[in-house]
Amino acid sequence: MNIILLGPPGAGKGTQAKMIEEKFGLVQLSTGDMLRAAVAEGTEIGKKAKGIMERGDLVPDDIVVSIIADRIDEDDCQDGFVLDGFPRNAAQAQALDVMLAEKGIGLQHVIEMKVDADVLVERITGRYTCGSCGAGYHDIYKPVAKDGVCDNCGSEDLKRRPDDTAETVRSRLEVYSRETEPLLPYYGEKAILRQVDGMAAMDAVAQSINSILAA
Ligand code: AMP
Protein backbone atom coordinates (compact mmCIF):
# COMPACT_ATOMS: atom_id res chain seq x y z
CA MET A 1 0.00 0.00 0.00
CA ASN A 2 1.29 3.47 -0.94
CA ILE A 3 -0.18 6.63 0.48
CA ILE A 4 0.29 10.40 0.61
CA LEU A 5 -0.22 12.55 3.71
CA LEU A 6 -1.27 16.06 2.70
CA GLY A 7 -1.65 19.02 5.00
CA PRO A 8 -0.07 22.35 5.92
CA PRO A 9 3.21 22.62 7.84
CA GLY A 10 2.46 21.82 11.48
CA ALA A 11 -0.51 19.55 10.70
CA GLY A 12 1.32 16.58 12.25
CA LYS A 13 2.20 14.71 9.03
CA GLY A 14 5.63 13.64 10.30
CA THR A 15 4.26 12.33 13.60
CA GLN A 16 1.50 10.38 11.90
CA ALA A 17 3.83 9.06 9.18
CA LYS A 18 6.07 7.60 11.91
CA MET A 19 3.05 5.96 13.59
CA ILE A 20 1.91 4.51 10.23
CA GLU A 21 5.44 3.22 9.65
CA GLU A 22 5.36 1.41 13.00
CA LYS A 23 1.84 0.01 12.70
CA PHE A 24 1.61 -0.83 9.00
CA GLY A 25 5.29 -1.22 8.04
CA LEU A 26 5.06 1.48 5.34
CA VAL A 27 8.32 3.43 4.96
CA GLN A 28 8.11 7.16 5.74
CA LEU A 29 9.45 9.19 2.81
CA SER A 30 9.83 12.77 4.01
CA THR A 31 11.42 15.05 1.42
CA GLY A 32 11.92 17.63 4.20
CA ASP A 33 13.96 15.12 6.27
CA MET A 34 15.95 14.05 3.20
CA LEU A 35 16.74 17.67 2.29
CA ARG A 36 17.72 18.50 5.90
CA ALA A 37 20.08 15.48 5.85
CA ALA A 38 21.59 16.76 2.57
CA VAL A 39 22.07 20.22 4.13
CA ALA A 40 23.71 18.69 7.23
CA GLU A 41 26.05 16.59 5.04
CA GLY A 42 26.88 19.58 2.84
CA THR A 43 26.13 17.73 -0.44
CA GLU A 44 25.57 19.64 -3.72
CA ILE A 45 21.80 19.27 -3.26
CA GLY A 46 22.12 20.43 0.34
CA LYS A 47 24.05 23.55 -0.73
CA LYS A 48 21.35 24.43 -3.28
CA ALA A 49 18.49 23.74 -0.86
CA LYS A 50 19.75 25.46 2.31
CA GLY A 51 18.85 29.09 1.57
CA ILE A 52 15.58 28.16 -0.14
CA MET A 53 14.46 26.14 2.89
CA GLU A 54 15.43 28.93 5.29
CA ARG A 55 13.17 31.31 3.33
CA GLY A 56 10.32 28.79 3.37
CA ASP A 57 10.20 28.49 -0.43
CA LEU A 58 10.01 25.28 -2.45
CA VAL A 59 13.20 23.55 -3.56
CA PRO A 60 13.16 23.06 -7.40
CA ASP A 61 10.90 20.25 -8.60
CA ASP A 62 13.62 18.37 -10.50
CA ILE A 63 15.60 17.93 -7.27
CA VAL A 64 12.76 16.55 -5.13
CA VAL A 65 11.31 14.45 -7.95
CA SER A 66 14.63 12.70 -8.55
CA ILE A 67 15.18 12.17 -4.81
CA ILE A 68 11.79 10.43 -4.57
CA ALA A 69 12.23 8.47 -7.83
CA ASP A 70 15.53 7.03 -6.56
CA ARG A 71 14.24 6.38 -3.07
CA ILE A 72 11.15 4.37 -4.05
CA ASP A 73 13.34 1.99 -6.07
CA GLU A 74 15.07 0.87 -2.90
CA ASP A 75 14.25 -2.55 -1.41
CA ASP A 76 12.64 -1.29 1.80
CA CYS A 77 9.98 0.61 -0.19
CA GLN A 78 8.73 -2.41 -2.12
CA ASP A 79 6.09 -3.27 0.52
CA GLY A 80 4.75 0.28 0.60
CA PHE A 81 5.51 3.85 1.60
CA VAL A 82 4.00 7.01 3.07
CA LEU A 83 4.86 10.21 1.24
CA ASP A 84 5.20 13.04 3.77
CA GLY A 85 5.78 16.49 2.24
CA PHE A 86 5.69 15.32 -1.39
CA PRO A 87 4.10 16.20 -3.78
CA ARG A 88 3.81 19.90 -2.96
CA ASN A 89 2.59 21.35 -6.27
CA ALA A 90 0.87 20.31 -9.50
CA ALA A 91 4.13 19.62 -11.39
CA GLN A 92 5.32 17.27 -8.64
CA ALA A 93 1.94 15.49 -8.52
CA GLN A 94 2.08 14.93 -12.28
CA ALA A 95 5.69 13.74 -12.10
CA LEU A 96 4.67 11.33 -9.35
CA ASP A 97 1.84 9.92 -11.49
CA VAL A 98 4.24 9.33 -14.39
CA MET A 99 6.86 7.77 -12.11
CA LEU A 100 4.36 5.41 -10.44
CA ALA A 101 2.85 4.40 -13.82
CA GLU A 102 6.34 3.64 -15.21
CA LYS A 103 7.20 1.54 -12.20
CA GLY A 104 3.77 -0.14 -12.16
CA ILE A 105 3.05 1.11 -8.62
CA GLY A 106 -0.42 2.13 -7.40
CA LEU A 107 -1.47 4.92 -5.03
CA GLN A 108 -4.22 3.79 -2.66
CA HIS A 109 -4.99 6.80 -0.47
CA VAL A 110 -4.29 10.50 -0.18
CA ILE A 111 -5.11 11.55 3.38
CA GLU A 112 -5.66 15.23 4.07
CA MET A 113 -4.97 16.33 7.65
CA LYS A 114 -7.30 19.29 8.19
CA VAL A 115 -6.11 21.88 10.72
CA ASP A 116 -7.30 25.44 11.48
CA ALA A 117 -4.77 27.92 10.08
CA ASP A 118 -4.71 29.98 13.30
CA VAL A 119 -3.13 27.21 15.44
CA LEU A 120 -0.34 26.41 13.01
CA VAL A 121 2.03 29.27 13.83
CA GLU A 122 1.93 28.43 17.54
CA ARG A 123 2.29 24.69 16.85
CA ILE A 124 5.34 25.19 14.63
CA THR A 125 7.24 27.94 16.45
CA GLY A 126 7.02 26.01 19.75
CA ARG A 127 8.33 22.69 18.53
CA TYR A 128 11.76 21.15 19.10
CA THR A 129 13.29 17.70 18.90
CA CYS A 130 16.05 15.67 20.47
CA GLY A 131 18.96 15.51 18.04
CA SER A 132 20.01 12.21 19.56
CA CYS A 133 16.83 10.03 19.68
CA GLY A 134 14.42 12.13 17.57
CA ALA A 135 11.77 12.56 20.33
CA GLY A 136 9.51 15.56 19.65
CA TYR A 137 8.56 18.27 22.18
CA HIS A 138 6.67 21.57 22.32
CA ASP A 139 7.16 24.65 24.53
CA ILE A 140 3.49 24.70 25.57
CA TYR A 141 1.91 21.34 24.74
CA LYS A 142 4.73 18.95 25.60
CA PRO A 143 7.73 20.54 27.33
CA VAL A 144 10.65 18.42 28.58
CA ALA A 145 10.43 17.65 32.32
CA LYS A 146 13.92 19.01 33.03
CA ASP A 147 15.04 22.12 31.15
CA GLY A 148 17.38 21.34 28.25
CA VAL A 149 17.32 17.55 28.75
CA CYS A 150 15.50 14.96 26.63
CA ASP A 151 12.97 12.96 28.74
CA ASN A 152 13.47 9.94 26.55
CA CYS A 153 17.25 9.50 26.33
CA GLY A 154 18.79 12.16 28.63
CA SER A 155 20.61 13.92 25.77
CA GLU A 156 21.11 17.69 25.99
CA ASP A 157 21.10 18.03 22.20
CA LEU A 158 17.64 19.65 21.85
CA LYS A 159 17.15 21.41 18.51
CA ARG A 160 14.77 23.70 16.65
CA ARG A 161 14.50 23.71 12.87
CA PRO A 162 15.97 26.91 11.38
CA ASP A 163 12.78 27.34 9.32
CA ASP A 164 10.45 27.12 12.34
CA THR A 165 10.59 30.89 12.98
CA ALA A 166 7.39 33.00 12.94
CA GLU A 167 8.49 34.80 9.77
CA THR A 168 9.41 31.69 7.76
CA VAL A 169 6.29 29.87 8.94
CA ARG A 170 4.13 32.58 7.39
CA SER A 171 5.76 32.14 4.00
CA ARG A 172 5.56 28.32 4.30
CA LEU A 173 1.82 28.64 4.98
CA GLU A 174 1.38 30.94 1.98
CA VAL A 175 3.27 28.49 -0.22
CA TYR A 176 0.99 25.72 1.06
CA SER A 177 -2.23 27.52 0.18
CA ARG A 178 -0.96 28.72 -3.19
CA GLU A 179 0.90 25.60 -4.40
CA THR A 180 -0.17 22.54 -2.41
CA GLU A 181 -3.83 23.05 -1.52
CA PRO A 182 -4.85 22.93 -5.22
CA LEU A 183 -3.79 19.25 -5.16
CA LEU A 184 -6.85 18.41 -3.05
CA PRO A 185 -9.31 18.59 -5.99
CA TYR A 186 -6.72 16.82 -8.18
CA TYR A 187 -6.79 13.77 -5.88
CA GLY A 188 -10.49 14.26 -5.16
CA GLU A 189 -11.22 13.68 -8.84
CA LYS A 190 -9.24 10.44 -8.70
CA ALA A 191 -11.53 9.38 -5.81
CA ILE A 192 -8.63 8.49 -3.50
CA LEU A 193 -8.80 11.57 -1.24
CA ARG A 194 -9.77 11.01 2.43
CA GLN A 195 -9.89 13.54 5.27
CA VAL A 196 -9.06 13.36 8.95
CA ASP A 197 -9.46 15.97 11.68
CA GLY A 198 -5.90 17.07 12.41
CA MET A 199 -7.14 19.19 15.35
CA ALA A 200 -7.94 16.06 17.37
CA ALA A 201 -5.49 14.52 19.86
CA MET A 202 -2.52 12.68 18.31
CA ASP A 203 -3.89 9.22 19.17
CA ALA A 204 -7.36 10.07 17.87
CA VAL A 205 -5.86 11.24 14.55
CA ALA A 206 -3.87 7.98 14.38
CA GLN A 207 -7.09 6.05 15.04
CA SER A 208 -8.89 7.79 12.14
CA ILE A 209 -5.97 7.08 9.82
CA ASN A 210 -5.85 3.44 10.98
CA SER A 211 -9.52 2.97 10.08
CA ILE A 212 -8.90 4.32 6.57
CA LEU A 213 -5.85 2.11 6.02
CA ALA A 214 -7.38 -1.02 7.55
CA ALA A 215 -10.62 -0.75 5.50
P1 AMP B 1 8.98 19.95 5.61
O1 AMP B 1 9.91 19.24 6.54
O2 AMP B 1 8.11 19.02 4.84
O3 AMP B 1 8.20 21.04 6.30
O4 AMP B 1 9.90 20.69 4.51
C1 AMP B 1 10.82 21.68 4.89
C2 AMP B 1 11.26 22.47 3.67
O5 AMP B 1 11.90 21.60 2.74
C3 AMP B 1 10.13 23.11 2.87
O6 AMP B 1 9.73 24.37 3.40
C4 AMP B 1 10.79 23.26 1.48
O7 AMP B 1 11.71 24.33 1.46
C5 AMP B 1 11.59 21.97 1.40
N1 AMP B 1 10.78 20.86 0.81
C6 AMP B 1 10.36 19.73 1.42
N2 AMP B 1 9.65 18.96 0.58
C7 AMP B 1 9.60 19.62 -0.59
C8 AMP B 1 8.98 19.38 -1.86
N3 AMP B 1 8.26 18.27 -2.08
N4 AMP B 1 9.15 20.30 -2.84
C9 AMP B 1 9.88 21.42 -2.64
N5 AMP B 1 10.47 21.74 -1.48
C10 AMP B 1 10.34 20.85 -0.45
PDB file of N, CA and C in Angstrom, residues 63-139:
ATOM      1  N   ILE A  63      14.809  18.490  -8.378  1.00  0.00           N
ATOM      2  CA  ILE A  63      15.600  17.934  -7.266  1.00  0.00           C
ATOM      3  C   ILE A  63      14.741  16.961  -6.443  1.00  0.00           C
ATOM      4  N   VAL A  64      13.564  17.424  -6.000  1.00  0.00           N
ATOM      5  CA  VAL A  64      12.758  16.549  -5.125  1.00  0.00           C
ATOM      6  C   VAL A  64      12.190  15.347  -5.890  1.00  0.00           C
ATOM      7  N   VAL A  65      11.849  15.565  -7.158  1.00  0.00           N
ATOM      8  CA  VAL A  65      11.307  14.446  -7.946  1.00  0.00           C
ATOM      9  C   VAL A  65      12.372  13.358  -8.106  1.00  0.00           C
ATOM     10  N   SER A  66      13.624  13.755  -8.368  1.00  0.00           N
ATOM     11  CA  SER A  66      14.632  12.703  -8.552  1.00  0.00           C
ATOM     12  C   SER A  66      14.994  12.048  -7.223  1.00  0.00           C
ATOM     13  N   ILE A  67      14.929  12.793  -6.127  1.00  0.00           N
ATOM     14  CA  ILE A  67      15.175  12.169  -4.812  1.00  0.00           C
ATOM     15  C   ILE A  67      14.134  11.066  -4.570  1.00  0.00           C
ATOM     16  N   ILE A  68      12.860  11.397  -4.825  1.00  0.00           N
ATOM     17  CA  ILE A  68      11.787  10.426  -4.568  1.00  0.00           C
ATOM     18  C   ILE A  68      11.871   9.252  -5.551  1.00  0.00           C
ATOM     19  N   ALA A  69      12.150   9.552  -6.827  1.00  0.00           N
ATOM     20  CA  ALA A  69      12.231   8.471  -7.828  1.00  0.00           C
ATOM     21  C   ALA A  69      13.306   7.454  -7.433  1.00  0.00           C
ATOM     22  N   ASP A  70      14.453   7.948  -6.966  1.00  0.00           N
ATOM     23  CA  ASP A  70      15.531   7.027  -6.559  1.00  0.00           C
ATOM     24  C   ASP A  70      15.142   6.268  -5.300  1.00  0.00           C
ATOM     25  N   ARG A  71      14.514   6.988  -4.388  1.00  0.00           N
ATOM     26  CA  ARG A  71      14.243   6.378  -3.074  1.00  0.00           C
ATOM     27  C   ARG A  71      13.216   5.243  -3.173  1.00  0.00           C
ATOM     28  N   ILE A  72      12.172   5.420  -4.026  1.00  0.00           N
ATOM     29  CA  ILE A  72      11.149   4.370  -4.052  1.00  0.00           C
ATOM     30  C   ILE A  72      11.604   3.114  -4.810  1.00  0.00           C
ATOM     31  N   ASP A  73      12.769   3.191  -5.442  1.00  0.00           N
ATOM     32  CA  ASP A  73      13.342   1.991  -6.068  1.00  0.00           C
ATOM     33  C   ASP A  73      14.037   1.099  -5.047  1.00  0.00           C
ATOM     34  N   GLU A  74      14.302   1.648  -3.875  1.00  0.00           N
ATOM     35  CA  GLU A  74      15.075   0.866  -2.896  1.00  0.00           C
ATOM     36  C   GLU A  74      14.224  -0.261  -2.300  1.00  0.00           C
ATOM     37  N   ASP A  75      14.918  -1.316  -1.862  1.00  0.00           N
ATOM     38  CA  ASP A  75      14.246  -2.546  -1.408  1.00  0.00           C
ATOM     39  C   ASP A  75      13.202  -2.308  -0.319  1.00  0.00           C
ATOM     40  N   ASP A  76      13.547  -1.444   0.655  1.00  0.00           N
ATOM     41  CA  ASP A  76      12.645  -1.290   1.804  1.00  0.00           C
ATOM     42  C   ASP A  76      11.309  -0.654   1.415  1.00  0.00           C
ATOM     43  N   CYS A  77      11.237  -0.045   0.223  1.00  0.00           N
ATOM     44  CA  CYS A  77       9.977   0.611  -0.192  1.00  0.00           C
ATOM     45  C   CYS A  77       9.042  -0.327  -0.953  1.00  0.00           C
ATOM     46  N   GLN A  78       9.518  -1.540  -1.238  1.00  0.00           N
ATOM     47  CA  GLN A  78       8.727  -2.410  -2.119  1.00  0.00           C
ATOM     48  C   GLN A  78       7.414  -2.875  -1.482  1.00  0.00           C
ATOM     49  N   ASP A  79       7.347  -2.872  -0.137  1.00  0.00           N
ATOM     50  CA  ASP A  79       6.093  -3.268   0.516  1.00  0.00           C
ATOM     51  C   ASP A  79       5.202  -2.077   0.833  1.00  0.00           C
ATOM     52  N   GLY A  80       5.621  -0.889   0.423  1.00  0.00           N
ATOM     53  CA  GLY A  80       4.755   0.279   0.597  1.00  0.00           C
ATOM     54  C   GLY A  80       5.434   1.440   1.291  1.00  0.00           C
ATOM     55  N   PHE A  81       4.914   2.640   1.016  1.00  0.00           N
ATOM     56  CA  PHE A  81       5.508   3.848   1.601  1.00  0.00           C
ATOM     57  C   PHE A  81       4.453   4.910   1.874  1.00  0.00           C
ATOM     58  N   VAL A  82       4.828   5.836   2.754  1.00  0.00           N
ATOM     59  CA  VAL A  82       3.996   7.005   3.070  1.00  0.00           C
ATOM     60  C   VAL A  82       4.753   8.234   2.611  1.00  0.00           C
ATOM     61  N   LEU A  83       4.225   8.967   1.660  1.00  0.00           N
ATOM     62  CA  LEU A  83       4.864  10.212   1.236  1.00  0.00           C
ATOM     63  C   LEU A  83       4.444  11.329   2.189  1.00  0.00           C
ATOM     64  N   ASP A  84       5.440  11.997   2.760  1.00  0.00           N
ATOM     65  CA  ASP A  84       5.201  13.041   3.768  1.00  0.00           C
ATOM     66  C   ASP A  84       5.922  14.304   3.284  1.00  0.00           C
ATOM     67  N   GLY A  85       5.155  15.264   2.746  1.00  0.00           N
ATOM     68  CA  GLY A  85       5.783  16.489   2.244  1.00  0.00           C
ATOM     69  C   GLY A  85       6.044  16.459   0.743  1.00  0.00           C
ATOM     70  N   PHE A  86       5.580  15.455   0.070  1.00  0.00           N
ATOM     71  CA  PHE A  86       5.695  15.316  -1.386  1.00  0.00           C
ATOM     72  C   PHE A  86       4.454  14.588  -1.884  1.00  0.00           C
ATOM     73  N   PRO A  87       3.805  15.029  -2.961  1.00  0.00           N
ATOM     74  CA  PRO A  87       4.101  16.205  -3.782  1.00  0.00           C
ATOM     75  C   PRO A  87       3.593  17.482  -3.115  1.00  0.00           C
ATOM     76  N   ARG A  88       4.166  18.614  -3.539  1.00  0.00           N
ATOM     77  CA  ARG A  88       3.811  19.903  -2.957  1.00  0.00           C
ATOM     78  C   ARG A  88       3.260  20.879  -3.985  1.00  0.00           C
ATOM     79  N   ASN A  89       3.212  20.494  -5.242  1.00  0.00           N
ATOM     80  CA  ASN A  89       2.585  21.349  -6.268  1.00  0.00           C
ATOM     81  C   ASN A  89       2.127  20.459  -7.429  1.00  0.00           C
ATOM     82  N   ALA A  90       1.461  21.082  -8.405  1.00  0.00           N
ATOM     83  CA  ALA A  90       0.875  20.307  -9.499  1.00  0.00           C
ATOM     84  C   ALA A  90       1.943  19.582 -10.319  1.00  0.00           C
ATOM     85  N   ALA A  91       3.080  20.259 -10.575  1.00  0.00           N
ATOM     86  CA  ALA A  91       4.133  19.624 -11.394  1.00  0.00           C
ATOM     87  C   ALA A  91       4.665  18.369 -10.698  1.00  0.00           C
ATOM     88  N   GLN A  92       4.820  18.446  -9.377  1.00  0.00           N
ATOM     89  CA  GLN A  92       5.324  17.272  -8.637  1.00  0.00           C
ATOM     90  C   GLN A  92       4.282  16.146  -8.637  1.00  0.00           C
ATOM     91  N   ALA A  93       3.004  16.517  -8.529  1.00  0.00           N
ATOM     92  CA  ALA A  93       1.945  15.493  -8.518  1.00  0.00           C
ATOM     93  C   ALA A  93       1.908  14.775  -9.872  1.00  0.00           C
ATOM     94  N   GLN A  94       2.088  15.560 -10.959  1.00  0.00           N
ATOM     95  CA  GLN A  94       2.081  14.934 -12.280  1.00  0.00           C
ATOM     96  C   GLN A  94       3.319  14.054 -12.474  1.00  0.00           C
ATOM     97  N   ALA A  95       4.462  14.542 -11.997  1.00  0.00           N
ATOM     98  CA  ALA A  95       5.691  13.744 -12.104  1.00  0.00           C
ATOM     99  C   ALA A  95       5.540  12.447 -11.308  1.00  0.00           C
ATOM    100  N   LEU A  96       4.875  12.536 -10.167  1.00  0.00           N
ATOM    101  CA  LEU A  96       4.667  11.327  -9.351  1.00  0.00           C
ATOM    102  C   LEU A  96       3.780  10.323 -10.095  1.00  0.00           C
ATOM    103  N   ASP A  97       2.714  10.819 -10.730  1.00  0.00           N
ATOM    104  CA  ASP A  97       1.838   9.922 -11.492  1.00  0.00           C
ATOM    105  C   ASP A  97       2.614   9.175 -12.574  1.00  0.00           C
ATOM    106  N   VAL A  98       3.457   9.936 -13.298  1.00  0.00           N
ATOM    107  CA  VAL A  98       4.236   9.329 -14.388  1.00  0.00           C
ATOM    108  C   VAL A  98       5.193   8.273 -13.812  1.00  0.00           C
ATOM    109  N   MET A  99       5.870   8.649 -12.741  1.00  0.00           N
ATOM    110  CA  MET A  99       6.857   7.766 -12.113  1.00  0.00           C
ATOM    111  C   MET A  99       6.193   6.468 -11.633  1.00  0.00           C
ATOM    112  N   LEU A 100       5.042   6.595 -10.976  1.00  0.00           N
ATOM    113  CA  LEU A 100       4.364   5.409 -10.444  1.00  0.00           C
ATOM    114  C   LEU A 100       3.871   4.528 -11.595  1.00  0.00           C
ATOM    115  N   ALA A 101       3.342   5.173 -12.668  1.00  0.00           N
ATOM    116  CA  ALA A 101       2.853   4.397 -13.818  1.00  0.00           C
ATOM    117  C   ALA A 101       4.019   3.630 -14.448  1.00  0.00           C
ATOM    118  N   GLU A 102       5.173   4.304 -14.604  1.00  0.00           N
ATOM    119  CA  GLU A 102       6.337   3.640 -15.214  1.00  0.00           C
ATOM    120  C   GLU A 102       6.829   2.458 -14.383  1.00  0.00           C
ATOM    121  N   LYS A 103       6.709   2.603 -13.078  1.00  0.00           N
ATOM    122  CA  LYS A 103       7.205   1.535 -12.196  1.00  0.00           C
ATOM    123  C   LYS A 103       6.106   0.514 -11.891  1.00  0.00           C
ATOM    124  N   GLY A 104       4.888   0.775 -12.407  1.00  0.00           N
ATOM    125  CA  GLY A 104       3.769  -0.140 -12.158  1.00  0.00           C
ATOM    126  C   GLY A 104       3.327  -0.156 -10.702  1.00  0.00           C
ATOM    127  N   ILE A 105       3.408   1.006 -10.052  1.00  0.00           N
ATOM    128  CA  ILE A 105       3.048   1.109  -8.622  1.00  0.00           C
ATOM    129  C   ILE A 105       1.733   1.879  -8.498  1.00  0.00           C
ATOM    130  N   GLY A 106       0.860   1.437  -7.612  1.00  0.00           N
ATOM    131  CA  GLY A 106      -0.418   2.129  -7.399  1.00  0.00           C
ATOM    132  C   GLY A 106      -0.349   3.099  -6.225  1.00  0.00           C
ATOM    133  N   LEU A 107      -1.350   3.981  -6.154  1.00  0.00           N
ATOM    134  CA  LEU A 107      -1.470   4.918  -5.034  1.00  0.00           C
ATOM    135  C   LEU A 107      -2.860   4.676  -4.452  1.00  0.00           C
ATOM    136  N   GLN A 108      -2.917   4.197  -3.202  1.00  0.00           N
ATOM    137  CA  GLN A 108      -4.218   3.789  -2.658  1.00  0.00           C
ATOM    138  C   GLN A 108      -4.993   4.926  -1.988  1.00  0.00           C
ATOM    139  N   HIS A 109      -4.284   5.742  -1.198  1.00  0.00           N
ATOM    140  CA  HIS A 109      -4.992   6.802  -0.465  1.00  0.00           C
ATOM    141  C   HIS A 109      -4.177   8.084  -0.430  1.00  0.00           C
ATOM    142  N   VAL A 110      -4.897   9.209  -0.498  1.00  0.00           N
ATOM    143  CA  VAL A 110      -4.292  10.505  -0.175  1.00  0.00           C
ATOM    144  C   VAL A 110      -5.085  11.001   1.030  1.00  0.00           C
ATOM    145  N   ILE A 111      -4.402  11.180   2.150  1.00  0.00           N
ATOM    146  CA  ILE A 111      -5.109  11.555   3.376  1.00  0.00           C
ATOM    147  C   ILE A 111      -4.794  13.006   3.716  1.00  0.00           C
ATOM    148  N   GLU A 112      -5.834  13.820   3.715  1.00  0.00           N
ATOM    149  CA  GLU A 112      -5.657  15.229   4.068  1.00  0.00           C
ATOM    150  C   GLU A 112      -5.839  15.399   5.568  1.00  0.00           C
ATOM    151  N   MET A 113      -4.848  16.012   6.223  1.00  0.00           N
ATOM    152  CA  MET A 113      -4.973  16.329   7.648  1.00  0.00           C
ATOM    153  C   MET A 113      -5.450  17.776   7.746  1.00  0.00           C
ATOM    154  N   LYS A 114      -6.696  17.950   8.151  1.00  0.00           N
ATOM    155  CA  LYS A 114      -7.299  19.291   8.186  1.00  0.00           C
ATOM    156  C   LYS A 114      -7.033  19.959   9.536  1.00  0.00           C
ATOM    157  N   VAL A 115      -6.452  21.163   9.481  1.00  0.00           N
ATOM    158  CA  VAL A 115      -6.105  21.878  10.717  1.00  0.00           C
ATOM    159  C   VAL A 115      -6.446  23.360  10.528  1.00  0.00           C
ATOM    160  N   ASP A 116      -7.000  24.002  11.579  1.00  0.00           N
ATOM    161  CA  ASP A 116      -7.304  25.436  11.481  1.00  0.00           C
ATOM    162  C   ASP A 116      -6.009  26.236  11.341  1.00  0.00           C
ATOM    163  N   ALA A 117      -5.996  27.155  10.374  1.00  0.00           N
ATOM    164  CA  ALA A 117      -4.774  27.916  10.085  1.00  0.00           C
ATOM    165  C   ALA A 117      -4.254  28.663  11.317  1.00  0.00           C
ATOM    166  N   ASP A 118      -5.170  29.132  12.200  1.00  0.00           N
ATOM    167  CA  ASP A 118      -4.706  29.982  13.302  1.00  0.00           C
ATOM    168  C   ASP A 118      -3.906  29.234  14.376  1.00  0.00           C
ATOM    169  N   VAL A 119      -3.950  27.907  14.421  1.00  0.00           N
ATOM    170  CA  VAL A 119      -3.135  27.208  15.438  1.00  0.00           C
ATOM    171  C   VAL A 119      -1.746  26.838  14.910  1.00  0.00           C
ATOM    172  N   LEU A 120      -1.573  26.961  13.584  1.00  0.00           N
ATOM    173  CA  LEU A 120      -0.342  26.406  13.006  1.00  0.00           C
ATOM    174  C   LEU A 120       0.916  27.159  13.431  1.00  0.00           C
ATOM    175  N   VAL A 121       0.828  28.501  13.482  1.00  0.00           N
ATOM    176  CA  VAL A 121       2.030  29.269  13.825  1.00  0.00           C
ATOM    177  C   VAL A 121       2.510  28.883  15.239  1.00  0.00           C
ATOM    178  N   GLU A 122       1.557  28.782  16.172  1.00  0.00           N
ATOM    179  CA  GLU A 122       1.935  28.426  17.540  1.00  0.00           C
ATOM    180  C   GLU A 122       2.484  26.985  17.610  1.00  0.00           C
ATOM    181  N   ARG A 123       1.831  26.082  16.864  1.00  0.00           N
ATOM    182  CA  ARG A 123       2.294  24.687  16.845  1.00  0.00           C
ATOM    183  C   ARG A 123       3.739  24.595  16.347  1.00  0.00           C
ATOM    184  N   ILE A 124       4.027  25.343  15.273  1.00  0.00           N
ATOM    185  CA  ILE A 124       5.341  25.191  14.634  1.00  0.00           C
ATOM    186  C   ILE A 124       6.438  25.923  15.397  1.00  0.00           C
ATOM    187  N   THR A 125       6.157  27.167  15.827  1.00  0.00           N
ATOM    188  CA  THR A 125       7.243  27.940  16.451  1.00  0.00           C
ATOM    189  C   THR A 125       7.615  27.378  17.828  1.00  0.00           C
ATOM    190  N   GLY A 126       6.715  26.563  18.430  1.00  0.00           N
ATOM    191  CA  GLY A 126       7.021  26.012  19.754  1.00  0.00           C
ATOM    192  C   GLY A 126       7.701  24.661  19.720  1.00  0.00           C
ATOM    193  N   ARG A 127       7.870  24.082  18.530  1.00  0.00           N
ATOM    194  CA  ARG A 127       8.328  22.688  18.533  1.00  0.00           C
ATOM    195  C   ARG A 127       9.855  22.549  18.521  1.00  0.00           C
ATOM    196  N   TYR A 128      10.337  21.484  19.128  1.00  0.00           N
ATOM    197  CA  TYR A 128      11.763  21.153  19.101  1.00  0.00           C
ATOM    198  C   TYR A 128      11.918  19.638  19.243  1.00  0.00           C
ATOM    199  N   THR A 129      13.078  19.149  18.845  1.00  0.00           N
ATOM    200  CA  THR A 129      13.286  17.696  18.897  1.00  0.00           C
ATOM    201  C   THR A 129      14.630  17.381  19.540  1.00  0.00           C
ATOM    202  N   CYS A 130      14.760  16.133  19.949  1.00  0.00           N
ATOM    203  CA  CYS A 130      16.048  15.670  20.471  1.00  0.00           C
ATOM    204  C   CYS A 130      16.896  15.235  19.280  1.00  0.00           C
ATOM    205  N   GLY A 131      18.085  15.834  19.152  1.00  0.00           N
ATOM    206  CA  GLY A 131      18.965  15.509  18.039  1.00  0.00           C
ATOM    207  C   GLY A 131      19.527  14.102  18.156  1.00  0.00           C
ATOM    208  N   SER A 132      19.421  13.516  19.348  1.00  0.00           N
ATOM    209  CA  SER A 132      20.011  12.209  19.555  1.00  0.00           C
ATOM    210  C   SER A 132      19.007  11.075  19.279  1.00  0.00           C
ATOM    211  N   CYS A 133      17.791  11.144  19.870  1.00  0.00           N
ATOM    212  CA  CYS A 133      16.832  10.033  19.681  1.00  0.00           C
ATOM    213  C   CYS A 133      15.644  10.422  18.802  1.00  0.00           C
ATOM    214  N   GLY A 134      15.506  11.709  18.471  1.00  0.00           N
ATOM    215  CA  GLY A 134      14.417  12.133  17.574  1.00  0.00           C
ATOM    216  C   GLY A 134      13.103  12.427  18.283  1.00  0.00           C
ATOM    217  N   ALA A 135      13.034  12.278  19.618  1.00  0.00           N
ATOM    218  CA  ALA A 135      11.773  12.555  20.330  1.00  0.00           C
ATOM    219  C   ALA A 135      11.347  14.004  20.076  1.00  0.00           C
ATOM    220  N   GLY A 136      10.024  14.219  19.945  1.00  0.00           N
ATOM    221  CA  GLY A 136       9.510  15.558  19.648  1.00  0.00           C
ATOM    222  C   GLY A 136       8.898  16.200  20.879  1.00  0.00           C
ATOM    223  N   TYR A 137       9.101  17.521  21.032  1.00  0.00           N
ATOM    224  CA  TYR A 137       8.559  18.268  22.180  1.00  0.00           C
ATOM    225  C   TYR A 137       7.927  19.570  21.705  1.00  0.00           C
ATOM    226  N   HIS A 138       7.254  20.263  22.635  1.00  0.00           N
ATOM    227  CA  HIS A 138       6.669  21.567  22.322  1.00  0.00           C
ATOM    228  C   HIS A 138       6.697  22.439  23.568  1.00  0.00           C
ATOM    229  N   ASP A 139       7.051  23.734  23.387  1.00  0.00           N
ATOM    230  CA  ASP A 139       7.158  24.649  24.532  1.00  0.00           C
ATOM    231  C   ASP A 139       5.915  24.617  25.413  1.00  0.00           C
TER     232      ASP A 139
END
